[in-house]
């Protein structure tokens, strides 16, 4: 079953890679650095998915479906950082993030501890996304369609993916906490839900703007063919993430179903 985030990844990341191939002449050096940035972002996407899956498994107290996925993703990002880290100024951030991931316990006895440890790693991962998009020049691409795709692929989509995982995992963590922490849990859920819905809306706007501004028929067709399904999936997940009036947390079953739509 293909997850919501895997469908989402197919929309901006792959198309962005194609778009930055177009430069010629004096744009060549700029485009080359952008391509290196896209290659780095691609590795970070595999890492994002693997870390999210590892977090969900740890919070649920079970082994990941693919126990080696995170190790492979770390190794792949290390290779990319070895190639382009000097140029993109990413070595220090990657070294710190890799150390954080390597230090994650193999097993957790407490769902809240698992959530906290993986959340800290995810925050460092989002910061590395920001570093690469800045130093690669993708954030300053003069072509409007590529700019909007970059914003979607390297900022909004990572934030949406991380927040979606946190929302789903908090439905497991919250019921395990003492009643005295109920108010804090409700506040945390509200913050994380906002962290999902705000960039989700921005991501949809970016994709629309990329379609509206592009002169590339293939780009427009690639985005439009997936956008409606993506939008419906995002809307369903957002609705499932809202707790009922008499609930502390959203119902786990509808949220998990929406996540795997």
Tab-separated table of C-alpha atoms in Angstrom, residues 16-261:
chain	number	residue	atom	x	y	z
A	16	UNK	CA	12.159	19.385	-9.654
A	17	UNK	CA	15.136	17.252	-10.665
A	18	UNK	CA	14.010	17.443	-14.296
A	19	UNK	CA	13.445	21.186	-14.157
A	20	UNK	CA	16.973	22.052	-13.035
A	21	UNK	CA	18.407	20.308	-16.093
A	22	UNK	CA	17.278	23.122	-18.384
A	23	UNK	CA	20.009	25.709	-17.860
A	24	UNK	CA	22.595	26.520	-20.516
A	25	UNK	CA	25.459	28.963	-21.010
A	26	UNK	CA	26.139	31.254	-18.083
A	27	UNK	CA	23.547	29.373	-16.043
A	28	UNK	CA	25.555	26.150	-16.138
A	29	UNK	CA	27.495	26.642	-12.869
A	30	UNK	CA	24.367	27.771	-11.038
A	31	UNK	CA	22.409	24.797	-12.372
A	32	UNK	CA	25.177	22.352	-11.443
A	33	UNK	CA	25.059	23.472	-7.821
A	34	UNK	CA	21.279	23.191	-7.900
A	35	UNK	CA	21.568	19.620	-9.204
A	36	UNK	CA	23.904	18.775	-6.351
A	37	UNK	CA	21.344	20.234	-3.985
A	38	UNK	CA	18.572	18.138	-5.530
A	39	UNK	CA	20.726	15.008	-5.185
A	40	UNK	CA	21.235	15.836	-1.503
A	41	UNK	CA	17.515	16.474	-1.042
A	42	UNK	CA	16.705	13.111	-2.615
A	43	UNK	CA	18.870	11.357	-0.026
A	44	UNK	CA	17.271	13.386	2.755
A	45	UNK	CA	13.853	12.259	1.543
A	46	UNK	CA	14.778	8.619	1.941
A	47	UNK	CA	16.108	9.485	5.388
A	48	UNK	CA	12.893	11.334	6.281
A	49	UNK	CA	10.746	8.352	5.386
A	50	UNK	CA	13.009	5.874	7.177
A	51	UNK	CA	13.223	8.013	10.320
A	52	UNK	CA	9.455	8.516	10.347
A	53	UNK	CA	8.859	4.774	10.046
A	54	UNK	CA	11.409	4.070	12.783
A	55	UNK	CA	9.690	6.583	15.061
A	56	UNK	CA	6.256	5.080	14.514
A	57	UNK	CA	7.562	1.591	15.236
A	58	UNK	CA	9.416	2.723	18.375
A	59	UNK	CA	6.393	4.589	19.734
A	60	UNK	CA	4.211	1.533	19.111
A	61	UNK	CA	6.777	-0.699	20.833
A	62	UNK	CA	7.511	-2.906	17.849
A	63	UNK	CA	10.313	-3.474	15.362
A	64	UNK	CA	10.224	-1.524	12.068
A	65	UNK	CA	8.875	-3.372	9.048
A	66	UNK	CA	12.312	-2.931	7.467
A	67	UNK	CA	14.884	-2.843	10.302
A	68	UNK	CA	17.730	-1.856	7.951
A	69	UNK	CA	15.928	1.012	6.183
A	70	UNK	CA	17.265	3.706	8.513
A	71	UNK	CA	20.832	2.392	8.325
A	72	UNK	CA	20.676	2.355	4.521
A	73	UNK	CA	19.303	5.883	4.427
A	74	UNK	CA	22.051	7.118	6.758
A	75	UNK	CA	24.704	5.452	4.609
A	76	UNK	CA	23.250	6.980	1.425
A	77	UNK	CA	23.170	10.477	2.904
A	78	UNK	CA	26.721	10.055	4.158
A	79	UNK	CA	27.829	9.279	0.601
A	80	UNK	CA	26.073	12.357	-0.768
A	81	UNK	CA	27.496	14.536	1.988
A	82	UNK	CA	30.989	13.216	1.240
A	83	UNK	CA	30.530	14.301	-2.396
A	84	UNK	CA	28.799	17.647	-1.991
A	85	UNK	CA	29.166	18.611	1.672
A	86	UNK	CA	32.063	21.015	1.111
A	87	UNK	CA	30.203	22.823	-1.644
A	88	UNK	CA	26.884	22.926	0.247
A	89	UNK	CA	28.307	23.590	3.713
A	90	UNK	CA	26.402	20.653	5.171
A	91	UNK	CA	29.129	18.648	6.932
A	92	UNK	CA	28.592	19.980	10.459
A	93	UNK	CA	24.816	19.647	10.402
A	94	UNK	CA	24.963	16.164	8.912
A	95	UNK	CA	27.585	15.046	11.407
A	96	UNK	CA	25.412	16.228	14.307
A	97	UNK	CA	22.272	14.616	12.863
A	98	UNK	CA	24.025	11.343	12.119
A	99	UNK	CA	25.346	11.255	15.678
A	100	UNK	CA	21.826	11.824	16.992
A	101	UNK	CA	20.411	9.020	14.861
A	102	UNK	CA	23.246	6.634	15.748
A	103	UNK	CA	22.575	7.315	19.442
A	104	UNK	CA	18.897	6.368	19.228
A	105	UNK	CA	18.274	3.300	21.416
A	106	UNK	CA	17.427	0.091	19.609
A	107	UNK	CA	14.394	-0.397	21.826
A	108	UNK	CA	12.292	1.896	24.004
A	109	UNK	CA	10.306	0.933	27.075
A	110	UNK	CA	8.294	4.156	27.083
A	111	UNK	CA	6.310	5.564	24.142
A	112	UNK	CA	6.849	9.168	25.242
A	113	UNK	CA	10.630	8.684	25.426
A	114	UNK	CA	10.647	7.210	21.914
A	115	UNK	CA	8.590	10.111	20.608
A	116	UNK	CA	10.852	12.727	22.210
A	117	UNK	CA	14.108	11.176	20.985
A	118	UNK	CA	12.926	10.846	17.393
A	119	UNK	CA	11.353	14.312	17.429
A	120	UNK	CA	14.712	15.844	18.293
A	121	UNK	CA	16.330	14.022	15.375
A	122	UNK	CA	13.533	15.151	13.039
A	123	UNK	CA	14.053	18.790	14.008
A	124	UNK	CA	17.732	18.485	13.099
A	125	UNK	CA	16.730	16.863	9.815
A	126	UNK	CA	14.428	19.758	8.931
A	127	UNK	CA	17.255	22.186	9.688
A	128	UNK	CA	19.507	20.276	7.276
A	129	UNK	CA	16.839	20.521	4.564
A	130	UNK	CA	16.884	24.274	5.101
A	131	UNK	CA	20.661	24.444	4.908
A	132	UNK	CA	20.817	22.554	1.606
A	133	UNK	CA	18.039	24.537	-0.061
A	134	UNK	CA	19.823	27.753	0.884
A	135	UNK	CA	23.408	26.889	-0.039
A	136	UNK	CA	22.487	25.066	-3.257
A	137	UNK	CA	20.764	28.150	-4.646
A	138	UNK	CA	17.461	26.334	-5.147
A	139	UNK	CA	15.798	28.905	-2.942
A	140	UNK	CA	16.825	31.616	-5.440
A	141	UNK	CA	15.977	29.897	-8.736
A	142	UNK	CA	14.918	32.636	-11.199
A	143	UNK	CA	12.390	30.372	-12.963
A	144	UNK	CA	9.061	30.639	-11.181
A	145	UNK	CA	8.007	27.029	-11.730
A	146	UNK	CA	11.295	25.653	-10.366
A	147	UNK	CA	11.149	28.065	-7.427
A	148	UNK	CA	7.682	26.912	-6.392
A	149	UNK	CA	8.669	23.257	-6.800
A	150	UNK	CA	11.749	23.853	-4.666
A	151	UNK	CA	9.671	25.459	-1.946
A	152	UNK	CA	7.263	22.521	-2.031
A	153	UNK	CA	9.914	19.792	-2.143
A	154	UNK	CA	12.504	21.176	0.252
A	155	UNK	CA	10.451	23.039	2.840
A	156	UNK	CA	6.715	22.375	2.940
A	157	UNK	CA	6.770	18.657	2.139
A	158	UNK	CA	9.381	17.721	4.788
A	159	UNK	CA	7.432	19.704	7.381
A	160	UNK	CA	4.160	18.029	6.383
A	161	UNK	CA	5.714	14.563	6.489
A	162	UNK	CA	7.270	15.034	9.903
A	163	UNK	CA	4.111	16.581	11.352
A	164	UNK	CA	1.883	13.823	9.953
A	165	UNK	CA	4.040	11.202	11.642
A	166	UNK	CA	3.963	13.114	14.903
A	167	UNK	CA	0.183	13.416	14.843
A	168	UNK	CA	-0.266	9.710	14.268
A	169	UNK	CA	2.258	8.838	16.961
A	170	UNK	CA	0.735	11.214	19.516
A	171	UNK	CA	-2.508	9.242	19.326
A	172	UNK	CA	-0.468	6.397	20.827
A	173	UNK	CA	1.563	8.479	23.287
A	174	UNK	CA	-1.175	10.660	24.767
A	175	UNK	CA	-3.349	7.918	26.317
A	176	UNK	CA	-0.295	6.528	28.144
A	177	UNK	CA	0.352	9.775	30.029
A	178	UNK	CA	-1.072	10.590	33.479
A	179	UNK	CA	-4.393	12.410	33.749
A	180	UNK	CA	-2.489	15.351	35.258
A	181	UNK	CA	-0.850	15.898	31.858
A	182	UNK	CA	-4.117	16.003	29.918
A	183	UNK	CA	-4.132	19.767	29.372
A	184	UNK	CA	-0.546	19.697	28.144
A	185	UNK	CA	-1.338	16.807	25.787
A	186	UNK	CA	-4.280	18.674	24.263
A	187	UNK	CA	-2.064	21.720	23.727
A	188	UNK	CA	0.673	19.614	22.131
A	189	UNK	CA	-1.791	17.990	19.754
A	190	UNK	CA	-3.115	21.388	18.712
A	191	UNK	CA	0.414	22.650	17.997
A	192	UNK	CA	1.367	19.570	15.978
A	193	UNK	CA	-1.898	19.640	14.028
A	194	UNK	CA	-1.188	23.263	13.096
A	195	UNK	CA	2.331	22.201	12.080
A	196	UNK	CA	0.646	19.826	9.626
A	197	UNK	CA	-2.221	21.923	8.271
A	198	UNK	CA	-0.274	25.161	7.711
A	199	UNK	CA	2.503	23.738	5.481
A	200	UNK	CA	-0.021	21.384	3.850
A	201	UNK	CA	-1.933	24.415	2.629
A	202	UNK	CA	1.269	26.130	1.534
A	203	UNK	CA	2.339	22.981	-0.301
A	204	UNK	CA	-0.918	22.901	-2.254
A	205	UNK	CA	-0.459	26.582	-3.124
A	206	UNK	CA	3.105	25.921	-4.321
A	207	UNK	CA	1.980	23.132	-6.632
A	208	UNK	CA	-0.804	25.263	-8.084
A	209	UNK	CA	1.630	28.141	-8.614
A	210	UNK	CA	4.148	25.837	-10.324
A	211	UNK	CA	1.462	24.666	-12.741
A	212	UNK	CA	0.196	28.199	-13.370
A	213	UNK	CA	3.664	29.638	-14.033
A	214	UNK	CA	5.268	26.863	-16.078
A	215	UNK	CA	5.728	26.784	-19.839
A	216	UNK	CA	6.490	23.072	-19.673
A	217	UNK	CA	3.602	20.902	-20.782
A	218	UNK	CA	5.165	17.771	-19.280
A	219	UNK	CA	5.599	19.426	-15.885
A	220	UNK	CA	2.006	20.603	-15.882
A	221	UNK	CA	0.712	17.160	-16.830
A	222	UNK	CA	2.911	15.401	-14.234
A	223	UNK	CA	1.663	17.630	-11.450
A	224	UNK	CA	-1.997	17.788	-12.403
A	225	UNK	CA	-2.244	14.018	-12.827
A	226	UNK	CA	-1.420	13.541	-9.143
A	227	UNK	CA	-2.529	16.757	-7.517
A	228	UNK	CA	-6.226	15.940	-7.039
A	229	UNK	CA	-5.464	12.611	-5.361
A	230	UNK	CA	-2.834	14.257	-3.196
A	231	UNK	CA	-5.213	17.057	-2.159
A	232	UNK	CA	-7.967	14.606	-1.225
A	233	UNK	CA	-5.538	12.538	0.824
A	234	UNK	CA	-4.273	15.601	2.661
A	235	UNK	CA	-7.816	16.762	3.386
A	236	UNK	CA	-8.793	13.320	4.691
A	237	UNK	CA	-5.761	13.151	6.949
A	238	UNK	CA	-6.399	16.652	8.269
A	239	UNK	CA	-10.015	15.778	9.077
A	240	UNK	CA	-9.021	12.516	10.778
A	241	UNK	CA	-6.440	14.333	12.896
A	242	UNK	CA	-9.105	16.444	14.641
A	243	UNK	CA	-10.317	14.896	17.928
A	244	UNK	CA	-14.027	14.766	18.651
A	245	UNK	CA	-15.607	17.042	21.235
A	246	UNK	CA	-15.383	14.368	23.941
A	247	UNK	CA	-11.947	13.024	22.974
A	248	UNK	CA	-8.440	13.821	24.173
A	249	UNK	CA	-6.821	12.557	20.985
A	250	UNK	CA	-8.004	11.658	17.471
A	251	UNK	CA	-9.232	8.128	16.903
A	252	UNK	CA	-6.274	5.983	15.853
A	253	UNK	CA	-8.058	3.843	13.261
A	254	UNK	CA	-9.377	6.624	10.955
A	255	UNK	CA	-6.088	8.487	11.232
A	256	UNK	CA	-4.078	5.403	10.269
A	257	UNK	CA	-6.455	4.737	7.371
A	258	UNK	CA	-6.112	8.307	6.091
A	259	UNK	CA	-2.335	8.093	6.396
A	260	UNK	CA	-2.300	4.977	4.188
A	261	UNK	CA	-4.861	6.239	1.615
